[in-house]
mmCIF file of C-alpha atoms in Angstrom:
data_model
loop_
_atom_site.group_PDB
_atom_site.id
_atom_site.type_symbol
_atom_site.label_atom_id
_atom_site.label_comp_id
_atom_site.label_asym_id
_atom_site.label_seq_id
_atom_site.Cartn_x
_atom_site.Cartn_y
_atom_site.Cartn_z
ATOM 1 C CA MET A 173 1.587 18.092 -4.533
ATOM 2 C CA ASP A 174 0.746 15.388 -6.112
ATOM 3 C CA GLY A 175 -2.506 13.691 -4.573
ATOM 4 C CA SER A 176 -3.952 12.512 -7.982
ATOM 5 C CA SER A 177 -4.575 9.157 -7.133
ATOM 6 C CA GLU A 178 -6.969 9.849 -4.642
ATOM 7 C CA THR A 179 -10.609 10.657 -5.263
ATOM 8 C CA ALA A 180 -13.089 13.284 -3.644
ATOM 9 C CA LEU A 181 -13.529 13.565 -0.645
ATOM 10 C CA VAL A 182 -16.758 12.569 0.825
ATOM 11 C CA GLY A 183 -17.946 13.730 4.057
ATOM 12 C CA ARG A 184 -15.979 13.819 6.573
ATOM 13 C CA CYS A 185 -16.320 18.199 7.286
ATOM 14 C CA ARG A 186 -16.235 17.531 11.437
ATOM 15 C CA GLU A 187 -12.806 15.684 10.705
ATOM 16 C CA LEU A 188 -11.792 18.171 8.204
ATOM 17 C CA ASP A 189 -12.044 21.145 10.087
ATOM 18 C CA GLU A 190 -10.600 19.543 12.951
ATOM 19 C CA VAL A 191 -7.063 19.073 11.021
ATOM 20 C CA LEU A 192 -7.339 22.494 9.339
ATOM 21 C CA ARG A 193 -7.506 23.888 13.037
ATOM 22 C CA LEU A 194 -4.990 22.022 14.307
ATOM 23 C CA LEU A 195 -2.474 23.012 11.629
ATOM 24 C CA GLU A 196 -3.350 26.738 11.962
ATOM 25 C CA SER A 197 -1.126 26.403 15.792
ATOM 26 C CA ALA A 198 0.510 22.692 16.105
ATOM 27 C CA ARG A 199 3.590 21.482 13.837
ATOM 28 C CA LEU A 200 2.979 17.719 13.654
ATOM 29 C CA VAL A 201 -0.530 16.779 13.176
ATOM 30 C CA THR A 202 -0.956 12.835 13.097
ATOM 31 C CA LEU A 203 -4.014 11.326 11.592
ATOM 32 C CA THR A 204 -4.465 7.700 13.023
ATOM 33 C CA GLY A 205 -7.021 4.891 12.502
ATOM 34 C CA ALA A 206 -7.256 1.323 10.798
ATOM 35 C CA ALA A 207 -6.835 -0.328 7.953
ATOM 36 C CA GLY A 208 -9.005 1.791 4.978
ATOM 37 C CA ILE A 209 -10.218 3.888 7.355
ATOM 38 C CA GLY A 210 -9.710 7.205 4.707
ATOM 39 C CA LYS A 211 -5.953 8.685 6.736
ATOM 40 C CA SER A 212 -4.467 9.124 3.491
ATOM 41 C CA ARG A 213 -7.688 10.715 1.785
ATOM 42 C CA LEU A 214 -8.296 12.847 4.632
ATOM 43 C CA ALA A 215 -4.766 14.516 4.703
ATOM 44 C CA VAL A 216 -4.351 14.871 1.154
ATOM 45 C CA ARG A 217 -7.821 17.343 1.432
ATOM 46 C CA ALA A 218 -6.586 19.108 4.078
ATOM 47 C CA ALA A 219 -3.010 20.016 2.872
ATOM 48 C CA GLN A 220 -5.165 21.191 -0.710
ATOM 49 C CA LEU A 221 -7.456 23.193 1.411
ATOM 50 C CA VAL A 222 -4.233 24.902 3.305
ATOM 51 C CA ARG A 223 -1.109 24.837 0.810
ATOM 52 C CA GLU A 224 -1.607 28.567 -0.010
ATOM 53 C CA ARG A 225 -0.400 29.196 3.751
ATOM 54 C CA PHE A 226 2.861 27.841 3.450
ATOM 55 C CA PRO A 227 4.913 29.804 0.034
ATOM 56 C CA ASP A 228 6.891 26.594 -0.657
ATOM 57 C CA GLY A 229 4.078 24.808 -1.177
ATOM 58 C CA ALA A 230 3.373 20.809 0.066
ATOM 59 C CA ARG A 231 4.735 18.001 -0.690
ATOM 60 C CA LEU A 232 3.758 14.650 -0.751
ATOM 61 C CA VAL A 233 5.144 11.671 0.744
ATOM 62 C CA ARG A 234 4.274 8.346 0.157
ATOM 63 C CA LEU A 235 5.595 5.498 2.245
ATOM 64 C CA SER A 236 2.865 2.631 1.680
ATOM 65 C CA ARG A 237 5.439 0.594 -0.530
ATOM 66 C CA VAL A 238 8.950 1.803 1.359
ATOM 67 C CA HIS A 239 9.827 -1.191 3.298
ATOM 68 C CA ASP A 240 13.802 -0.100 4.217
ATOM 69 C CA PRO A 241 13.933 2.476 6.935
ATOM 70 C CA ARG A 242 17.111 3.379 5.478
ATOM 71 C CA LEU A 243 15.517 4.692 1.974
ATOM 72 C CA LEU A 244 13.284 6.853 3.884
ATOM 73 C CA PRO A 245 15.626 10.280 3.732
ATOM 74 C CA GLN A 246 16.114 9.297 -0.347
ATOM 75 C CA ILE A 247 12.842 8.418 -0.542
ATOM 76 C CA MET A 248 12.200 12.006 0.981
ATOM 77 C CA ALA A 249 14.140 13.859 -1.249
ATOM 78 C CA GLU A 250 12.821 12.407 -4.335
ATOM 79 C CA ALA A 251 9.674 13.747 -2.849
ATOM 80 C CA LEU A 252 10.681 17.047 -2.976
ATOM 81 C CA GLY A 253 12.126 17.074 -6.763
ATOM 82 C CA LEU A 254 15.726 16.590 -4.855
ATOM 83 C CA GLY A 255 18.256 14.947 -7.022
ATOM 84 C CA GLU A 256 21.804 12.996 -5.311
ATOM 85 C CA ASP A 257 24.550 15.748 -4.118
ATOM 86 C CA PRO A 258 27.658 14.123 -4.140
ATOM 87 C CA GLY A 259 29.507 14.026 -0.795
ATOM 88 C CA ARG A 260 26.603 14.748 1.316
ATOM 89 C CA SER A 261 24.299 12.016 2.799
ATOM 90 C CA TRP A 262 20.029 12.203 1.624
ATOM 91 C CA ASP A 263 19.855 13.577 5.199
ATOM 92 C CA GLU A 264 22.066 16.348 4.312
ATOM 93 C CA VAL A 265 19.872 16.722 1.256
ATOM 94 C CA VAL A 266 16.510 16.609 2.373
ATOM 95 C CA LEU A 267 17.570 18.833 5.869
ATOM 96 C CA GLY A 268 19.355 21.309 3.853
ATOM 97 C CA HIS A 269 16.692 21.613 1.386
ATOM 98 C CA LEU A 270 14.096 22.429 4.476
ATOM 99 C CA ALA A 271 15.734 24.622 6.733
ATOM 100 C CA GLY A 272 14.355 28.211 6.078
ATOM 101 C CA ARG A 273 11.450 27.467 3.655
ATOM 102 C CA ARG A 274 7.727 27.833 4.373
ATOM 103 C CA MET A 275 6.211 24.266 3.577
ATOM 104 C CA LEU A 276 3.815 21.398 4.092
ATOM 105 C CA LEU A 277 4.877 18.183 4.343
ATOM 106 C CA ILE A 278 2.668 15.190 4.275
ATOM 107 C CA VAL A 279 3.997 11.877 5.508
ATOM 108 C CA ASP A 280 1.654 9.245 4.594
ATOM 109 C CA ALA A 281 1.650 5.355 5.611
ATOM 110 C CA CYS A 282 4.290 5.656 8.375
ATOM 111 C CA GLU A 283 3.046 2.409 10.386
ATOM 112 C CA HIS A 284 5.362 -0.098 8.937
ATOM 113 C CA LEU A 285 8.616 2.605 9.580
ATOM 114 C CA VAL A 286 6.946 4.363 12.718
ATOM 115 C CA THR A 287 10.725 4.448 14.047
ATOM 116 C CA ALA A 288 12.307 5.541 11.472
ATOM 117 C CA CYS A 289 9.815 8.309 10.588
ATOM 118 C CA ALA A 290 9.631 9.579 14.105
ATOM 119 C CA ASP A 291 13.513 9.861 14.062
ATOM 120 C CA PHE A 292 13.461 11.743 10.794
ATOM 121 C CA VAL A 293 10.142 13.850 11.766
ATOM 122 C CA ARG A 294 12.003 14.666 14.752
ATOM 123 C CA THR A 295 15.195 16.448 13.272
ATOM 124 C CA VAL A 296 12.884 18.334 10.387
ATOM 125 C CA LEU A 297 10.815 19.865 13.370
ATOM 126 C CA ARG A 298 14.756 21.070 14.629
ATOM 127 C CA VAL A 299 16.290 22.365 11.846
ATOM 128 C CA ALA A 300 13.477 23.439 9.948
ATOM 129 C CA PRO A 301 11.290 25.373 11.909
ATOM 130 C CA GLU A 302 8.768 26.686 9.725
ATOM 131 C CA VAL A 303 8.252 23.196 8.328
ATOM 132 C CA ARG A 304 4.903 21.656 9.307
ATOM 133 C CA VAL A 305 3.785 18.103 9.349
ATOM 134 C CA LEU A 306 0.566 16.305 8.622
ATOM 135 C CA ALA A 307 1.515 12.382 8.990
ATOM 136 C CA THR A 308 -0.977 9.142 8.713
ATOM 137 C CA GLY A 309 -0.358 5.965 9.852
ATOM 138 C CA ARG A 310 -2.114 3.821 12.187
ATOM 139 C CA ARG A 311 -0.243 4.877 14.931
ATOM 140 C CA ARG A 312 1.196 7.764 16.580
ATOM 141 C CA LEU A 313 4.837 8.790 16.023
ATOM 142 C CA ARG A 314 5.320 9.724 19.737
ATOM 143 C CA VAL A 315 6.775 12.502 19.159
ATOM 144 C CA ALA A 316 7.390 15.805 21.197
ATOM 145 C CA GLY A 317 4.272 18.360 20.804
ATOM 146 C CA GLU A 318 2.403 15.715 18.614
ATOM 147 C CA HIS A 319 -1.255 16.521 17.949
ATOM 148 C CA ALA A 320 -2.961 13.145 17.265
ATOM 149 C CA LEU A 321 -6.729 12.610 15.562
ATOM 150 C CA ALA A 322 -8.057 9.399 15.652
ATOM 151 C CA VAL A 323 -10.188 9.063 12.196
ATOM 152 C CA GLY A 324 -13.769 6.929 12.378
ATOM 153 C CA PRO A 325 -15.435 5.228 10.194
ATOM 154 C CA LEU A 326 -18.145 7.958 8.120
ATOM 155 C CA GLU A 327 -21.325 8.956 9.201
ATOM 156 C CA PRO A 328 -24.536 6.499 7.567
ATOM 157 C CA ASP A 329 -25.036 9.429 5.443
ATOM 158 C CA GLU A 330 -21.784 9.902 4.074
ATOM 159 C CA ALA A 331 -21.110 6.113 3.543
ATOM 160 C CA LEU A 332 -24.334 5.740 1.965
ATOM 161 C CA GLY A 333 -22.665 8.726 -0.846
ATOM 162 C CA LEU A 334 -19.625 7.331 -0.986
ATOM 163 C CA PHE A 335 -21.457 4.240 -2.425
ATOM 164 C CA VAL A 336 -24.126 5.841 -4.460
ATOM 165 C CA SER A 337 -20.861 7.794 -6.059
ATOM 166 C CA LYS A 338 -18.783 4.701 -6.429
ATOM 167 C CA ALA A 339 -21.247 2.453 -7.819
ATOM 168 C CA ALA A 340 -20.404 0.519 -10.733
ATOM 169 C CA VAL A 341 -24.708 0.375 -11.330
ATOM 170 C CA ALA A 342 -26.791 2.701 -10.897
ATOM 171 C CA ILE A 343 -28.643 2.831 -7.617
ATOM 172 C CA SER A 344 -32.553 2.768 -7.943
ATOM 173 C CA ALA A 345 -34.549 4.790 -4.785
ATOM 174 C CA ALA A 346 -36.237 1.440 -3.705
ATOM 175 C CA ASP A 347 -32.637 -0.247 -3.358
ATOM 176 C CA VAL A 348 -31.581 2.964 -1.435
ATOM 177 C CA GLU A 349 -32.678 1.344 2.217
ATOM 178 C CA LYS A 350 -30.177 -1.637 1.328
ATOM 179 C CA VAL A 351 -27.289 0.247 0.026
ATOM 180 C CA ARG A 352 -28.100 1.814 3.466
ATOM 181 C CA THR A 353 -28.379 -1.696 4.985
ATOM 182 C CA LEU A 354 -24.843 -2.675 3.430
ATOM 183 C CA CYS A 355 -23.027 0.177 4.314
ATOM 184 C CA LEU A 356 -24.103 0.027 8.033
ATOM 185 C CA ARG A 357 -23.229 -4.002 7.716
ATOM 186 C CA LEU A 358 -19.382 -2.752 6.893
ATOM 187 C CA GLU A 359 -19.763 -0.585 9.723
ATOM 188 C CA CYS A 360 -19.208 2.580 7.498
ATOM 189 C CA VAL A 361 -15.938 1.915 6.420
ATOM 190 C CA PRO A 362 -14.532 3.903 3.207
ATOM 191 C CA LEU A 363 -12.589 0.958 1.992
ATOM 192 C CA ALA A 364 -15.055 -1.390 2.170
ATOM 193 C CA ILE A 365 -17.936 0.839 1.158
ATOM 194 C CA GLU A 366 -15.703 1.657 -2.337
ATOM 195 C CA LEU A 367 -15.503 -1.896 -2.933
ATOM 196 C CA ALA A 368 -18.556 -3.423 -2.414
ATOM 197 C CA ALA A 369 -19.334 -0.677 -4.581
ATOM 198 C CA HIS A 370 -17.244 -1.888 -7.614
ATOM 199 C CA ARG A 371 -18.617 -5.384 -6.972
ATOM 200 C CA LEU A 372 -22.102 -4.562 -8.011
ATOM 201 C CA ARG A 373 -20.307 -5.245 -11.432
ATOM 202 C CA THR A 374 -20.510 -8.651 -10.201
ATOM 203 C CA LEU A 375 -23.051 -9.229 -7.874
ATOM 204 C CA PRO A 376 -26.553 -7.898 -7.263
ATOM 205 C CA LEU A 377 -27.483 -5.873 -4.831
ATOM 206 C CA ASP A 378 -29.174 -8.848 -2.621
ATOM 207 C CA ASP A 379 -26.305 -11.111 -3.423
ATOM 208 C CA LEU A 380 -23.914 -8.884 -2.038
ATOM 209 C CA LEU A 381 -25.557 -7.661 0.740
ATOM 210 C CA ALA A 382 -26.393 -11.689 1.696
ATOM 211 C CA ARG A 383 -22.655 -12.970 1.478
ATOM 212 C CA MET A 384 -22.384 -9.202 4.930
ATOM 213 C CA HIS A 385 -21.060 -12.313 7.045
ATOM 214 C CA ARG A 386 -18.097 -13.137 5.507
ATOM 215 C CA PRO A 387 -16.610 -9.565 4.141
ATOM 216 C CA LEU A 388 -13.497 -9.864 3.379
ATOM 217 C CA ASP A 389 -14.245 -13.063 0.707
ATOM 218 C CA ALA A 390 -17.459 -10.504 -0.442
ATOM 219 C CA LEU A 391 -14.987 -7.600 -1.279
ATOM 220 C CA ALA A 392 -11.715 -9.966 -2.047
ATOM 221 C CA GLU A 393 -9.708 -8.558 -5.096
ATOM 222 C CA GLY A 394 -10.764 -9.596 -8.547
ATOM 223 C CA PRO A 395 -11.040 -7.698 -12.153
ATOM 224 C CA ASP A 396 -14.614 -5.908 -11.824
ATOM 225 C CA VAL A 397 -12.357 -4.000 -8.623
ATOM 226 C CA PRO A 398 -9.465 -1.362 -9.508
ATOM 227 C CA SER A 399 -6.670 -2.792 -8.230
ATOM 228 C CA ARG A 400 -4.267 0.041 -6.655
ATOM 229 C CA PRO A 401 -1.657 0.188 -3.580
ATOM 230 C CA GLY A 402 -3.456 -0.103 -0.672
ATOM 231 C CA ARG A 403 -6.584 -0.774 -1.727
ATOM 232 C CA ASP A 404 -6.319 -4.479 -1.271
ATOM 233 C CA LEU A 405 -8.685 -5.029 1.896
ATOM 234 C CA ARG A 406 -7.483 -7.939 3.133
ATOM 235 C CA ALA A 407 -3.912 -7.458 1.848
ATOM 236 C CA ALA A 408 -4.305 -3.804 4.296
ATOM 237 C CA ILE A 409 -5.497 -5.635 7.480
ATOM 238 C CA ARG A 410 -2.973 -8.494 6.682
ATOM 239 C CA ARG A 411 -0.126 -5.892 6.873
ATOM 240 C CA SER A 412 -1.641 -4.482 10.271
ATOM 241 C CA HIS A 413 -1.579 -8.278 11.795
ATOM 242 C CA GLU A 414 2.419 -8.439 10.937
ATOM 243 C CA LEU A 415 3.216 -5.022 12.449
ATOM 244 C CA CYS A 416 1.829 -6.474 16.121
ATOM 245 C CA THR A 417 3.646 -8.845 18.191
ATOM 246 C CA PRO A 418 3.092 -12.319 18.452
ATOM 247 C CA ALA A 419 1.635 -11.658 22.102
ATOM 248 C CA GLU A 420 -0.960 -9.213 20.232
ATOM 249 C CA ARG A 421 -1.629 -11.529 17.424
ATOM 250 C CA LEU A 422 -2.742 -13.596 19.712
ATOM 251 C CA LEU A 423 -5.293 -11.447 21.895
ATOM 252 C CA TRP A 424 -6.057 -10.296 18.271
ATOM 253 C CA ALA A 425 -7.560 -13.477 17.490
ATOM 254 C CA ARG A 426 -8.928 -14.565 20.765
ATOM 255 C CA LEU A 427 -10.665 -11.370 20.608
ATOM 256 C CA SER A 428 -12.702 -12.428 17.299
ATOM 257 C CA VAL A 429 -15.339 -14.181 20.096
ATOM 258 C CA PHE A 430 -16.857 -10.973 20.949
ATOM 259 C CA ALA A 431 -19.328 -10.192 18.663
ATOM 260 C CA GLY A 432 -19.743 -5.894 20.391
ATOM 261 C CA GLU A 433 -18.181 -4.065 22.634
ATOM 262 C CA PHE A 434 -15.900 -5.987 25.910
ATOM 263 C CA ASP A 435 -14.100 -5.192 29.117
ATOM 264 C CA LEU A 436 -11.120 -5.752 31.057
ATOM 265 C CA ASP A 437 -12.147 -8.314 32.780
ATOM 266 C CA GLY A 438 -14.164 -10.292 29.789
ATOM 267 C CA ALA A 439 -11.096 -10.479 28.240
ATOM 268 C CA GLU A 440 -8.871 -11.330 30.441
ATOM 269 C CA ALA A 441 -11.326 -14.360 31.616
ATOM 270 C CA VAL A 442 -12.315 -15.401 28.071
ATOM 271 C CA CYS A 443 -8.571 -14.859 26.087
ATOM 272 C CA SER A 444 -6.340 -15.466 28.615
ATOM 273 C CA ASP A 445 -3.914 -19.390 29.443
ATOM 274 C CA ASP A 446 -0.222 -20.715 29.951
ATOM 275 C CA ASP A 447 0.280 -18.402 26.887
ATOM 276 C CA LEU A 448 -1.262 -14.996 27.603
ATOM 277 C CA PRO A 449 -1.358 -14.702 31.643
ATOM 278 C CA PRO A 450 -4.321 -12.528 32.945
ATOM 279 C CA ASP A 451 -2.001 -9.995 33.847
ATOM 280 C CA ALA A 452 -0.522 -9.696 30.757
ATOM 281 C CA ILE A 453 -3.821 -8.922 29.090
ATOM 282 C CA LEU A 454 -3.840 -5.277 29.864
ATOM 283 C CA GLY A 455 -0.378 -4.353 28.175
ATOM 284 C CA VAL A 456 -1.111 -6.713 24.678
ATOM 285 C CA LEU A 457 -4.902 -5.287 24.950
ATOM 286 C CA ALA A 458 -2.625 -1.389 24.968
ATOM 287 C CA GLY A 459 -0.882 -2.669 22.164
ATOM 288 C CA LEU A 460 -3.644 -3.112 19.748
ATOM 289 C CA VAL A 461 -5.435 0.189 20.874
ATOM 290 C CA GLN A 462 -2.222 1.865 19.847
ATOM 291 C CA ASN A 463 -2.254 0.224 16.517
ATOM 292 C CA SER A 464 -6.087 0.784 15.827
ATOM 293 C CA ILE A 465 -6.808 -2.356 16.382
ATOM 294 C CA VAL A 466 -8.697 -2.447 18.703
ATOM 295 C CA ILE A 467 -11.254 1.076 19.124
ATOM 296 C CA PRO A 468 -11.709 2.323 22.753
ATOM 297 C CA GLU A 469 -15.754 3.134 23.348
ATOM 298 C CA LYS A 470 -15.401 6.467 24.268
ATOM 299 C CA ASP A 471 -17.975 8.547 27.328
ATOM 300 C CA ALA A 472 -18.255 4.568 29.390
ATOM 301 C CA ARG A 473 -18.628 4.742 32.722
ATOM 302 C CA VAL A 474 -16.458 1.239 32.862
ATOM 303 C CA PRO A 475 -13.573 1.389 29.857
ATOM 304 C CA ARG A 476 -15.268 -0.723 27.223
ATOM 305 C CA PHE A 477 -13.528 -1.412 23.930
ATOM 306 C CA ARG A 478 -14.824 -2.790 20.384
ATOM 307 C CA MET A 479 -13.289 -4.325 16.997
ATOM 308 C CA LEU A 480 -14.867 -3.140 13.421
ATOM 309 C CA HIS A 481 -16.561 -6.159 11.739
ATOM 310 C CA LEU A 482 -13.101 -6.739 9.104
ATOM 311 C CA ILE A 483 -10.383 -6.647 11.697
ATOM 312 C CA ARG A 484 -12.485 -8.979 13.971
ATOM 313 C CA GLU A 485 -13.294 -10.842 10.608
ATOM 314 C CA HIS A 486 -9.672 -11.273 10.143
ATOM 315 C CA GLY A 487 -8.675 -11.993 14.075
ATOM 316 C CA ARG A 488 -11.406 -15.181 13.473
ATOM 317 C CA GLU A 489 -9.703 -16.316 10.244
ATOM 318 C CA GLN A 490 -6.575 -16.369 12.516
ATOM 319 C CA LEU A 491 -8.573 -18.760 15.393
ATOM 320 C CA GLU A 492 -9.697 -21.000 13.106
ATOM 321 C CA GLU A 493 -6.401 -21.313 11.164
ATOM 322 C CA TRP A 494 -4.633 -21.734 14.804
ATOM 323 C CA GLY A 495 -7.517 -24.452 15.923
ATOM 324 C CA GLY A 496 -9.039 -21.866 17.753
ATOM 325 C CA GLY A 497 -9.443 -20.404 21.543
ATOM 326 C CA PRO A 498 -6.939 -21.184 24.841
ATOM 327 C CA ASP A 499 -9.426 -23.875 25.888
ATOM 328 C CA SER A 500 -8.990 -25.717 21.837
#
């Protein structure tokens, strides 16, 4: 399994234990969460820890740069080290190889190919009963028997440790609390924290902190930030935006006016108009939850929701571009 592009996992002990527990019995485990939250890294580390359970090993299939669902079987074949077989389709090549094997298949970044991934995984689970699948994406595959684990931000101490490990300059003891504040302003999102740590090549810590009211601008891609596929924060959030329906994009933008939590009544009151009637808000909101754009708050007596600051900022930018909310 090639996980060389994933750096060491910092923290995530609770989530890692849960993934390992699920893989003991579940044949399909899907890690869901927002862009940049660390799903891929968690999946790779989990696979490294359990691959000895599988005599035929673990294979990683990266889909972030695949845009045509028809290519999925061929990409799977390449990840498995299989070549073209005249007279057989790529589906037949892959499924024939997997049948009878005991293997863990890690399918990373399924969200933009969710229907094709779901169909293919469903078939794999049927024809290869000893294969288990660990998938990642911003939404569930909705395949029978799927166990989904929502991946959230890091704990504050984990976020601090990640920043210090990635920082372009040494962090003094006097600056630790400033770094902690920076991590909290970024809501402990791993990708954002890594980008901020690299940005210290260009900006002093105090200046970086001062720019956190517009984090997508402050962490924009540049020569001081390593450029790798999937590591551009704005582009990652933009891909989430593209996966939403027009109604979901509209509600996303309008929900950005809520600085903190909100409930369904608030969303209906603030975000509805002729283009998005009040009785449509619930269904559209459910779509945003499914796509990891909106986070339902746990343990609330009345259902409440929120968006990560980075996600909300993208919505606010869209709202400004479109000329404001429903009453504008």
